[in-house]
């Protein structure tokens, strides 16, 4: 259980174009999904919290107009990197947790397989 | 700034030995703690979660938590070459926001 699917796994795009990454919870409903970014040899950094049916909450320093997040259903969240630049090249990973009434805030996150974005 | 600190390693152990991975965190109010394993180029995989002081064992893995010392550790018994990976310590700082350490690279030699 608790499978999170992310697509595509790898994408190469030209500078100035936009890229959309999809994150799906396959066997559970995720009211909240999280988007992380990981640069080489660095740790995962939370970019934003995606809430179903409402606007995403972005972490400090993350441009909301550049990284568009949509969470239209309980099983799908998308991240669109707009006007991508080489410095946006990174490993983008989504995550979600199964909601359990009592343990919700302490539930571990299950991660998608990640998307390797390369901007040329 | 809520921080999670780990030694980057690499930590080298021979096959069959015990690997000990350590993590400290700065937010004293943190309630839940996780260890993830990440192979190169892959996303993190949950290994252990721990919420209370003391030890929690699952197979070859034991997580230890000491909230007073703000310290979490992971012991891997009978280490195998397949355990070679980067181990990420993560702390839930509230509403499932995880703060990750930079990870400790473990190398298990045959």
PDB file of C-alpha atoms in Angstrom:
ATOM      1  CA  UNK A   1       0.000   0.000   0.000  1.00  0.00           C
ATOM      2  CA  UNK A   2       0.817   3.706   0.063  1.00  0.00           C
ATOM      3  CA  UNK A   3       2.155   3.868  -3.473  1.00  0.00           C
ATOM      4  CA  UNK A   4       2.989   7.259  -4.910  1.00  0.00           C
ATOM      5  CA  UNK A   5       3.590   7.461  -8.643  1.00  0.00           C
ATOM      6  CA  UNK A   6       5.483  10.316 -10.254  1.00  0.00           C
ATOM      7  CA  UNK A   7       5.769  11.063 -13.937  1.00  0.00           C
ATOM      8  CA  UNK A   8       7.928  11.643 -15.895  1.00  0.00           C
ATOM      9  CA  UNK A   9      10.970  10.073 -14.295  1.00  0.00           C
ATOM     10  CA  UNK A  10      13.338  12.082 -16.429  1.00  0.00           C
ATOM     11  CA  UNK A  11      12.899  15.159 -18.599  1.00  0.00           C
ATOM     12  CA  UNK A  12      15.238  17.347 -20.586  1.00  0.00           C
ATOM     13  CA  UNK A  13      13.985  20.723 -21.726  1.00  0.00           C
ATOM     14  CA  UNK A  14      15.351  23.878 -23.251  1.00  0.00           C
ATOM     15  CA  UNK A  15      15.803  27.043 -21.258  1.00  0.00           C
ATOM     16  CA  UNK A  16      12.663  29.150 -21.251  1.00  0.00           C
ATOM     17  CA  UNK A  17      10.197  26.320 -21.661  1.00  0.00           C
ATOM     18  CA  UNK A  18       7.819  24.920 -19.054  1.00  0.00           C
ATOM     19  CA  UNK A  19       7.712  21.415 -17.645  1.00  0.00           C
ATOM     20  CA  UNK A  20       4.851  19.703 -15.812  1.00  0.00           C
ATOM     21  CA  UNK A  21       5.430  16.926 -13.303  1.00  0.00           C
ATOM     22  CA  UNK A  22       2.588  14.742 -12.077  1.00  0.00           C
ATOM     23  CA  UNK A  23       2.280  13.051  -8.709  1.00  0.00           C
ATOM     24  CA  UNK A  24      -0.418  10.480  -8.045  1.00  0.00           C
ATOM     25  CA  UNK A  25      -1.372   8.506  -4.974  1.00  0.00           C
ATOM     26  CA  UNK A  26      -2.376   5.151  -6.424  1.00  0.00           C
ATOM     27  CA  UNK A  27      -4.042   3.315  -3.582  1.00  0.00           C
ATOM     28  CA  UNK A  28      -5.031   6.010  -1.126  1.00  0.00           C
ATOM     29  CA  UNK A  29      -6.426   9.501  -1.013  1.00  0.00           C
ATOM     30  CA  UNK A  30      -3.973  12.228  -0.169  1.00  0.00           C
ATOM     31  CA  UNK A  31      -5.464  15.508   0.960  1.00  0.00           C
ATOM     32  CA  UNK A  32      -1.958  16.855   1.291  1.00  0.00           C
ATOM     33  CA  UNK A  33       1.063  16.265  -0.902  1.00  0.00           C
ATOM     34  CA  UNK A  34       4.509  17.731  -0.590  1.00  0.00           C
ATOM     35  CA  UNK A  35       7.015  18.761  -3.223  1.00  0.00           C
ATOM     36  CA  UNK A  36      10.716  18.501  -2.491  1.00  0.00           C
ATOM     37  CA  UNK A  37      13.790  19.390  -4.494  1.00  0.00           C
ATOM     38  CA  UNK A  38      17.201  17.811  -4.163  1.00  0.00           C
ATOM     39  CA  UNK A  39      20.374  19.175  -5.720  1.00  0.00           C
ATOM     40  CA  UNK A  40      23.383  16.857  -6.176  1.00  0.00           C
ATOM     41  CA  UNK A  41      24.978  15.795  -2.901  1.00  0.00           C
ATOM     42  CA  UNK A  42      22.485  17.841  -0.928  1.00  0.00           C
ATOM     43  CA  UNK A  43      19.498  16.926   1.136  1.00  0.00           C
ATOM     44  CA  UNK A  44      15.855  17.198   0.274  1.00  0.00           C
ATOM     45  CA  UNK A  45      14.417  20.670   0.658  1.00  0.00           C
ATOM     46  CA  UNK A  46      10.698  21.210   0.974  1.00  0.00           C
ATOM     47  CA  UNK A  47       9.415  23.535  -1.719  1.00  0.00           C
ATOM     48  CA  UNK A  48       5.705  23.619  -1.041  1.00  0.00           C
ATOM     49  CA  UNK A  49       2.770  21.902   0.562  1.00  0.00           C
ATOM     50  CA  UNK A  50      -0.029  21.062  -1.840  1.00  0.00           C
ATOM     51  CA  UNK A  51      -3.543  20.981  -0.435  1.00  0.00           C
ATOM     52  CA  UNK A  52      -6.423  19.470  -2.358  1.00  0.00           C
ATOM     53  CA  UNK A  53      -8.833  22.130  -3.512  1.00  0.00           C
ATOM     54  CA  UNK A  54      -6.872  25.087  -2.225  1.00  0.00           C
ATOM     55  CA  UNK A  55      -3.761  27.080  -2.935  1.00  0.00           C
ATOM     56  CA  UNK A  56      -0.391  25.595  -2.193  1.00  0.00           C
ATOM     57  CA  UNK A  57       1.725  26.875   0.655  1.00  0.00           C
ATOM     58  CA  UNK A  58       5.243  27.723  -0.431  1.00  0.00           C
ATOM     59  CA  UNK A  59       8.378  27.674   1.670  1.00  0.00           C
ATOM     60  CA  UNK A  60      10.415  30.789   2.074  1.00  0.00           C
ATOM     61  CA  UNK A  61      12.525  31.522  -0.973  1.00  0.00           C
ATOM     62  CA  UNK A  62      10.466  29.436  -3.390  1.00  0.00           C
ATOM     63  CA  UNK A  63       8.853  31.505  -6.143  1.00  0.00           C
ATOM     64  CA  UNK A  64       5.185  30.619  -6.367  1.00  0.00           C
ATOM     65  CA  UNK A  65       4.851  32.138  -9.834  1.00  0.00           C
ATOM     66  CA  UNK A  66       7.683  30.015 -11.134  1.00  0.00           C
ATOM     67  CA  UNK A  67       6.691  26.737  -9.520  1.00  0.00           C
ATOM     68  CA  UNK A  68       2.971  26.354 -10.131  1.00  0.00           C
ATOM     69  CA  UNK A  69       1.258  23.711  -8.049  1.00  0.00           C
ATOM     70  CA  UNK A  70      -2.202  22.348  -8.690  1.00  0.00           C
ATOM     71  CA  UNK A  71      -3.946  19.787  -6.510  1.00  0.00           C
ATOM     72  CA  UNK A  72      -7.263  19.293  -8.242  1.00  0.00           C
ATOM     73  CA  UNK A  73      -8.165  15.909  -6.808  1.00  0.00           C
ATOM     74  CA  UNK A  74      -7.417  13.706  -3.826  1.00  0.00           C
ATOM     75  CA  UNK A  75      -5.063  11.593  -5.893  1.00  0.00           C
ATOM     76  CA  UNK A  76      -3.278  14.044  -8.165  1.00  0.00           C
ATOM     77  CA  UNK A  77      -0.967  17.003  -7.674  1.00  0.00           C
ATOM     78  CA  UNK A  78       1.062  18.663 -10.416  1.00  0.00           C
ATOM     79  CA  UNK A  79       4.136  20.870 -10.332  1.00  0.00           C
ATOM     80  CA  UNK A  80       4.840  23.061 -13.333  1.00  0.00           C
ATOM     81  CA  UNK A  81       8.260  24.634 -13.612  1.00  0.00           C
ATOM     82  CA  UNK A  82       7.669  27.719 -15.736  1.00  0.00           C
ATOM     83  CA  UNK A  83      10.337  29.396 -17.861  1.00  0.00           C
ATOM     84  CA  UNK A  84      12.877  26.864 -16.730  1.00  0.00           C
ATOM     85  CA  UNK A  85      16.519  27.819 -16.470  1.00  0.00           C
ATOM     86  CA  UNK A  86      19.639  25.660 -16.055  1.00  0.00           C
ATOM     87  CA  UNK A  87      19.733  26.451 -12.340  1.00  0.00           C
ATOM     88  CA  UNK A  88      16.333  24.722 -12.022  1.00  0.00           C
ATOM     89  CA  UNK A  89      17.977  21.439 -13.008  1.00  0.00           C
ATOM     90  CA  UNK A  90      17.417  19.192 -10.028  1.00  0.00           C
ATOM     91  CA  UNK A  91      15.715  16.083  -8.711  1.00  0.00           C
ATOM     92  CA  UNK A  92      12.080  16.884  -7.891  1.00  0.00           C
ATOM     93  CA  UNK A  93      10.268  14.505  -5.585  1.00  0.00           C
ATOM     94  CA  UNK A  94       6.676  14.473  -4.449  1.00  0.00           C
ATOM     95  CA  UNK A  95       5.405  12.796  -1.336  1.00  0.00           C
ATOM     96  CA  UNK A  96       2.170  12.061   0.444  1.00  0.00           C
ATOM     97  CA  UNK A  97       0.959  10.304   3.522  1.00  0.00           C
ATOM     98  CA  UNK A  98      -2.001   8.140   4.284  1.00  0.00           C
ATOM     99  CA  UNK A  99      -4.311   9.984   6.582  1.00  0.00           C
ATOM    100  CA  UNK A 100      -4.973   8.289   9.878  1.00  0.00           C
ATOM    101  CA  UNK A 101      -7.190  10.242  12.236  1.00  0.00           C
ATOM    102  CA  UNK A 102      -5.061  10.048  15.320  1.00  0.00           C
ATOM    103  CA  UNK A 103      -1.642   9.781  13.775  1.00  0.00           C
ATOM    104  CA  UNK A 104      -2.068  12.135  10.819  1.00  0.00           C
ATOM    105  CA  UNK A 105       0.471  14.679  11.916  1.00  0.00           C
ATOM    106  CA  UNK A 106       3.007  11.986  12.664  1.00  0.00           C
ATOM    107  CA  UNK A 107       2.528   9.790   9.642  1.00  0.00           C
ATOM    108  CA  UNK A 108       5.615   9.078   7.596  1.00  0.00           C
ATOM    109  CA  UNK A 109       5.755  10.327   4.056  1.00  0.00           C
ATOM    110  CA  UNK A 110       5.839   8.023   1.075  1.00  0.00           C
ATOM    111  CA  UNK A 111       7.792   9.338  -1.853  1.00  0.00           C
ATOM    112  CA  UNK A 112       7.312   9.123  -5.568  1.00  0.00           C
ATOM    113  CA  UNK A 113      10.212   7.909  -7.671  1.00  0.00           C
ATOM    114  CA  UNK A 114      11.292  11.439  -8.458  1.00  0.00           C
ATOM    115  CA  UNK A 115      11.773  13.426 -11.641  1.00  0.00           C
ATOM    116  CA  UNK A 116      15.235  14.290 -12.867  1.00  0.00           C
ATOM    117  CA  UNK A 117      14.912  17.651 -14.624  1.00  0.00           C
ATOM    118  CA  UNK A 118      17.726  18.853 -16.857  1.00  0.00           C
ATOM    119  CA  UNK A 119      17.419  22.297 -18.420  1.00  0.00           C
ATOM    120  CA  UNK A 120      19.811  22.963 -21.296  1.00  0.00           C
TER     121      UNK A 120
ATOM    122  CA  UNK B   1      16.177  27.732  11.678  1.00  0.00           C
ATOM    123  CA  UNK B   2      15.149  24.167  12.359  1.00  0.00           C
ATOM    124  CA  UNK B   3      18.097  21.929  11.605  1.00  0.00           C
ATOM    125  CA  UNK B   4      18.901  18.280  11.396  1.00  0.00           C
ATOM    126  CA  UNK B   5      22.557  17.358  11.524  1.00  0.00           C
ATOM    127  CA  UNK B   6      24.201  14.214  10.267  1.00  0.00           C
ATOM    128  CA  UNK B   7      27.778  13.226   9.584  1.00  0.00           C
ATOM    129  CA  UNK B   8      28.092  12.998   5.809  1.00  0.00           C
ATOM    130  CA  UNK B   9      30.480  10.053   5.959  1.00  0.00           C
ATOM    131  CA  UNK B  10      31.247   7.842   4.264  1.00  0.00           C
ATOM    132  CA  UNK B  11      30.881   5.346   7.055  1.00  0.00           C
ATOM    133  CA  UNK B  12      32.663   2.184   6.025  1.00  0.00           C
ATOM    134  CA  UNK B  13      31.895  -1.134   7.699  1.00  0.00           C
ATOM    135  CA  UNK B  14      32.688  -4.714   6.744  1.00  0.00           C
ATOM    136  CA  UNK B  15      29.912  -7.105   5.832  1.00  0.00           C
ATOM    137  CA  UNK B  16      28.298  -8.592   8.922  1.00  0.00           C
ATOM    138  CA  UNK B  17      29.243  -5.713  11.205  1.00  0.00           C
ATOM    139  CA  UNK B  18      26.948  -3.248  12.940  1.00  0.00           C
ATOM    140  CA  UNK B  19      26.587   0.146  11.304  1.00  0.00           C
ATOM    141  CA  UNK B  20      25.700   3.028  13.610  1.00  0.00           C
ATOM    142  CA  UNK B  21      24.220   6.182  12.128  1.00  0.00           C
ATOM    143  CA  UNK B  22      23.592   9.282  14.186  1.00  0.00           C
ATOM    144  CA  UNK B  23      21.462  12.391  13.913  1.00  0.00           C
ATOM    145  CA  UNK B  24      20.831  15.435  16.070  1.00  0.00           C
ATOM    146  CA  UNK B  25      18.034  17.948  15.707  1.00  0.00           C
ATOM    147  CA  UNK B  26      17.491  21.467  16.958  1.00  0.00           C
ATOM    148  CA  UNK B  27      13.706  21.754  17.349  1.00  0.00           C
ATOM    149  CA  UNK B  28      12.953  20.487  20.824  1.00  0.00           C
ATOM    150  CA  UNK B  29       9.239  20.378  20.031  1.00  0.00           C
ATOM    151  CA  UNK B  30       9.633  17.742  17.329  1.00  0.00           C
ATOM    152  CA  UNK B  31       7.466  14.696  17.888  1.00  0.00           C
ATOM    153  CA  UNK B  32       8.223  12.198  15.153  1.00  0.00           C
ATOM    154  CA  UNK B  33      11.393  11.010  13.560  1.00  0.00           C
ATOM    155  CA  UNK B  34      12.159   8.956  10.515  1.00  0.00           C
ATOM    156  CA  UNK B  35      15.024   7.203   8.822  1.00  0.00           C
ATOM    157  CA  UNK B  36      14.988   6.955   5.046  1.00  0.00           C
ATOM    158  CA  UNK B  37      17.366   5.079   2.788  1.00  0.00           C
ATOM    159  CA  UNK B  38      18.240   6.635  -0.548  1.00  0.00           C
ATOM    160  CA  UNK B  39      20.131   4.871  -3.289  1.00  0.00           C
ATOM    161  CA  UNK B  40      21.944   7.026  -5.809  1.00  0.00           C
ATOM    162  CA  UNK B  41      19.534   8.610  -8.271  1.00  0.00           C
ATOM    163  CA  UNK B  42      16.498   7.214  -6.480  1.00  0.00           C
ATOM    164  CA  UNK B  43      13.935   8.695  -4.135  1.00  0.00           C
ATOM    165  CA  UNK B  44      13.987   8.034  -0.380  1.00  0.00           C
ATOM    166  CA  UNK B  45      12.538   4.830   1.009  1.00  0.00           C
ATOM    167  CA  UNK B  46      11.176   4.710   4.565  1.00  0.00           C
ATOM    168  CA  UNK B  47      13.181   2.423   6.840  1.00  0.00           C
ATOM    169  CA  UNK B  48      12.014   3.260  10.335  1.00  0.00           C
ATOM    170  CA  UNK B  49       9.826   5.668  12.240  1.00  0.00           C
ATOM    171  CA  UNK B  50      10.079   6.390  15.951  1.00  0.00           C
ATOM    172  CA  UNK B  51       7.957   8.576  18.178  1.00  0.00           C
ATOM    173  CA  UNK B  52       8.877   7.705  21.784  1.00  0.00           C
ATOM    174  CA  UNK B  53      12.092   7.703  23.742  1.00  0.00           C
ATOM    175  CA  UNK B  54      13.910   4.401  23.703  1.00  0.00           C
ATOM    176  CA  UNK B  55      14.557   1.740  21.145  1.00  0.00           C
ATOM    177  CA  UNK B  56      12.417   0.410  18.331  1.00  0.00           C
ATOM    178  CA  UNK B  57      13.486  -2.721  16.498  1.00  0.00           C
ATOM    179  CA  UNK B  58      12.421  -3.959  13.073  1.00  0.00           C
ATOM    180  CA  UNK B  59      14.400  -6.863  11.706  1.00  0.00           C
ATOM    181  CA  UNK B  60      18.038  -5.852  11.372  1.00  0.00           C
ATOM    182  CA  UNK B  61      17.232  -2.214  12.088  1.00  0.00           C
ATOM    183  CA  UNK B  62      16.978  -0.509  15.468  1.00  0.00           C
ATOM    184  CA  UNK B  63      16.094   3.133  15.873  1.00  0.00           C
ATOM    185  CA  UNK B  64      16.948   4.912  19.094  1.00  0.00           C
ATOM    186  CA  UNK B  65      15.468   8.197  20.270  1.00  0.00           C
ATOM    187  CA  UNK B  66      16.559  10.439  23.115  1.00  0.00           C
ATOM    188  CA  UNK B  67      14.449  13.575  23.144  1.00  0.00           C
ATOM    189  CA  UNK B  68      16.290  15.085  26.095  1.00  0.00           C
ATOM    190  CA  UNK B  69      19.525  14.960  24.132  1.00  0.00           C
ATOM    191  CA  UNK B  70      17.740  15.676  20.810  1.00  0.00           C
ATOM    192  CA  UNK B  71      19.401  12.654  19.338  1.00  0.00           C
ATOM    193  CA  UNK B  72      18.237   9.900  17.006  1.00  0.00           C
ATOM    194  CA  UNK B  73      20.242   6.960  15.813  1.00  0.00           C
ATOM    195  CA  UNK B  74      19.876   3.976  13.531  1.00  0.00           C
ATOM    196  CA  UNK B  75      21.689   0.694  14.032  1.00  0.00           C
ATOM    197  CA  UNK B  76      21.955  -1.787  11.215  1.00  0.00           C
ATOM    198  CA  UNK B  77      22.958  -5.263  12.363  1.00  0.00           C
ATOM    199  CA  UNK B  78      24.587  -7.836  10.100  1.00  0.00           C
ATOM    200  CA  UNK B  79      25.274  -5.158   7.484  1.00  0.00           C
ATOM    201  CA  UNK B  80      25.067  -6.308   3.884  1.00  0.00           C
ATOM    202  CA  UNK B  81      26.596  -4.773   0.753  1.00  0.00           C
ATOM    203  CA  UNK B  82      23.035  -4.048  -0.380  1.00  0.00           C
ATOM    204  CA  UNK B  83      22.713  -1.725   2.622  1.00  0.00           C
ATOM    205  CA  UNK B  84      25.228   0.605   0.980  1.00  0.00           C
ATOM    206  CA  UNK B  85      23.279   3.802   0.433  1.00  0.00           C
ATOM    207  CA  UNK B  86      22.741   7.244   1.895  1.00  0.00           C
ATOM    208  CA  UNK B  87      20.669   7.262   5.075  1.00  0.00           C
ATOM    209  CA  UNK B  88      18.574  10.347   5.674  1.00  0.00           C
ATOM    210  CA  UNK B  89      17.350  11.378   9.076  1.00  0.00           C
ATOM    211  CA  UNK B  90      14.091  13.337   8.937  1.00  0.00           C
ATOM    212  CA  UNK B  91      12.262  15.209  11.650  1.00  0.00           C
ATOM    213  CA  UNK B  92       8.607  16.180  11.543  1.00  0.00           C
ATOM    214  CA  UNK B  93       8.486  19.813  12.597  1.00  0.00           C
ATOM    215  CA  UNK B  94       4.707  19.988  12.468  1.00  0.00           C
ATOM    216  CA  UNK B  95       1.895  19.078  10.081  1.00  0.00           C
ATOM    217  CA  UNK B  96       4.108  16.520   8.383  1.00  0.00           C
ATOM    218  CA  UNK B  97       6.669  19.028   7.237  1.00  0.00           C
ATOM    219  CA  UNK B  98       9.842  17.006   7.225  1.00  0.00           C
ATOM    220  CA  UNK B  99      13.238  18.577   7.688  1.00  0.00           C
ATOM    221  CA  UNK B 100      15.952  16.315   6.370  1.00  0.00           C
ATOM    222  CA  UNK B 101      19.568  15.981   7.319  1.00  0.00           C
ATOM    223  CA  UNK B 102      22.142  15.917   4.560  1.00  0.00           C
ATOM    224  CA  UNK B 103      22.448  12.160   4.948  1.00  0.00           C
ATOM    225  CA  UNK B 104      25.192   9.735   5.895  1.00  0.00           C
ATOM    226  CA  UNK B 105      26.688   7.641   3.162  1.00  0.00           C
ATOM    227  CA  UNK B 106      27.158   4.035   4.261  1.00  0.00           C
ATOM    228  CA  UNK B 107      29.551   1.695   2.480  1.00  0.00           C
ATOM    229  CA  UNK B 108      29.428  -1.999   3.373  1.00  0.00           C
ATOM    230  CA  UNK B 109      32.353  -3.915   1.971  1.00  0.00           C
ATOM    231  CA  UNK B 110      32.102  -7.646   1.181  1.00  0.00           C
TER     232      UNK B 110
END
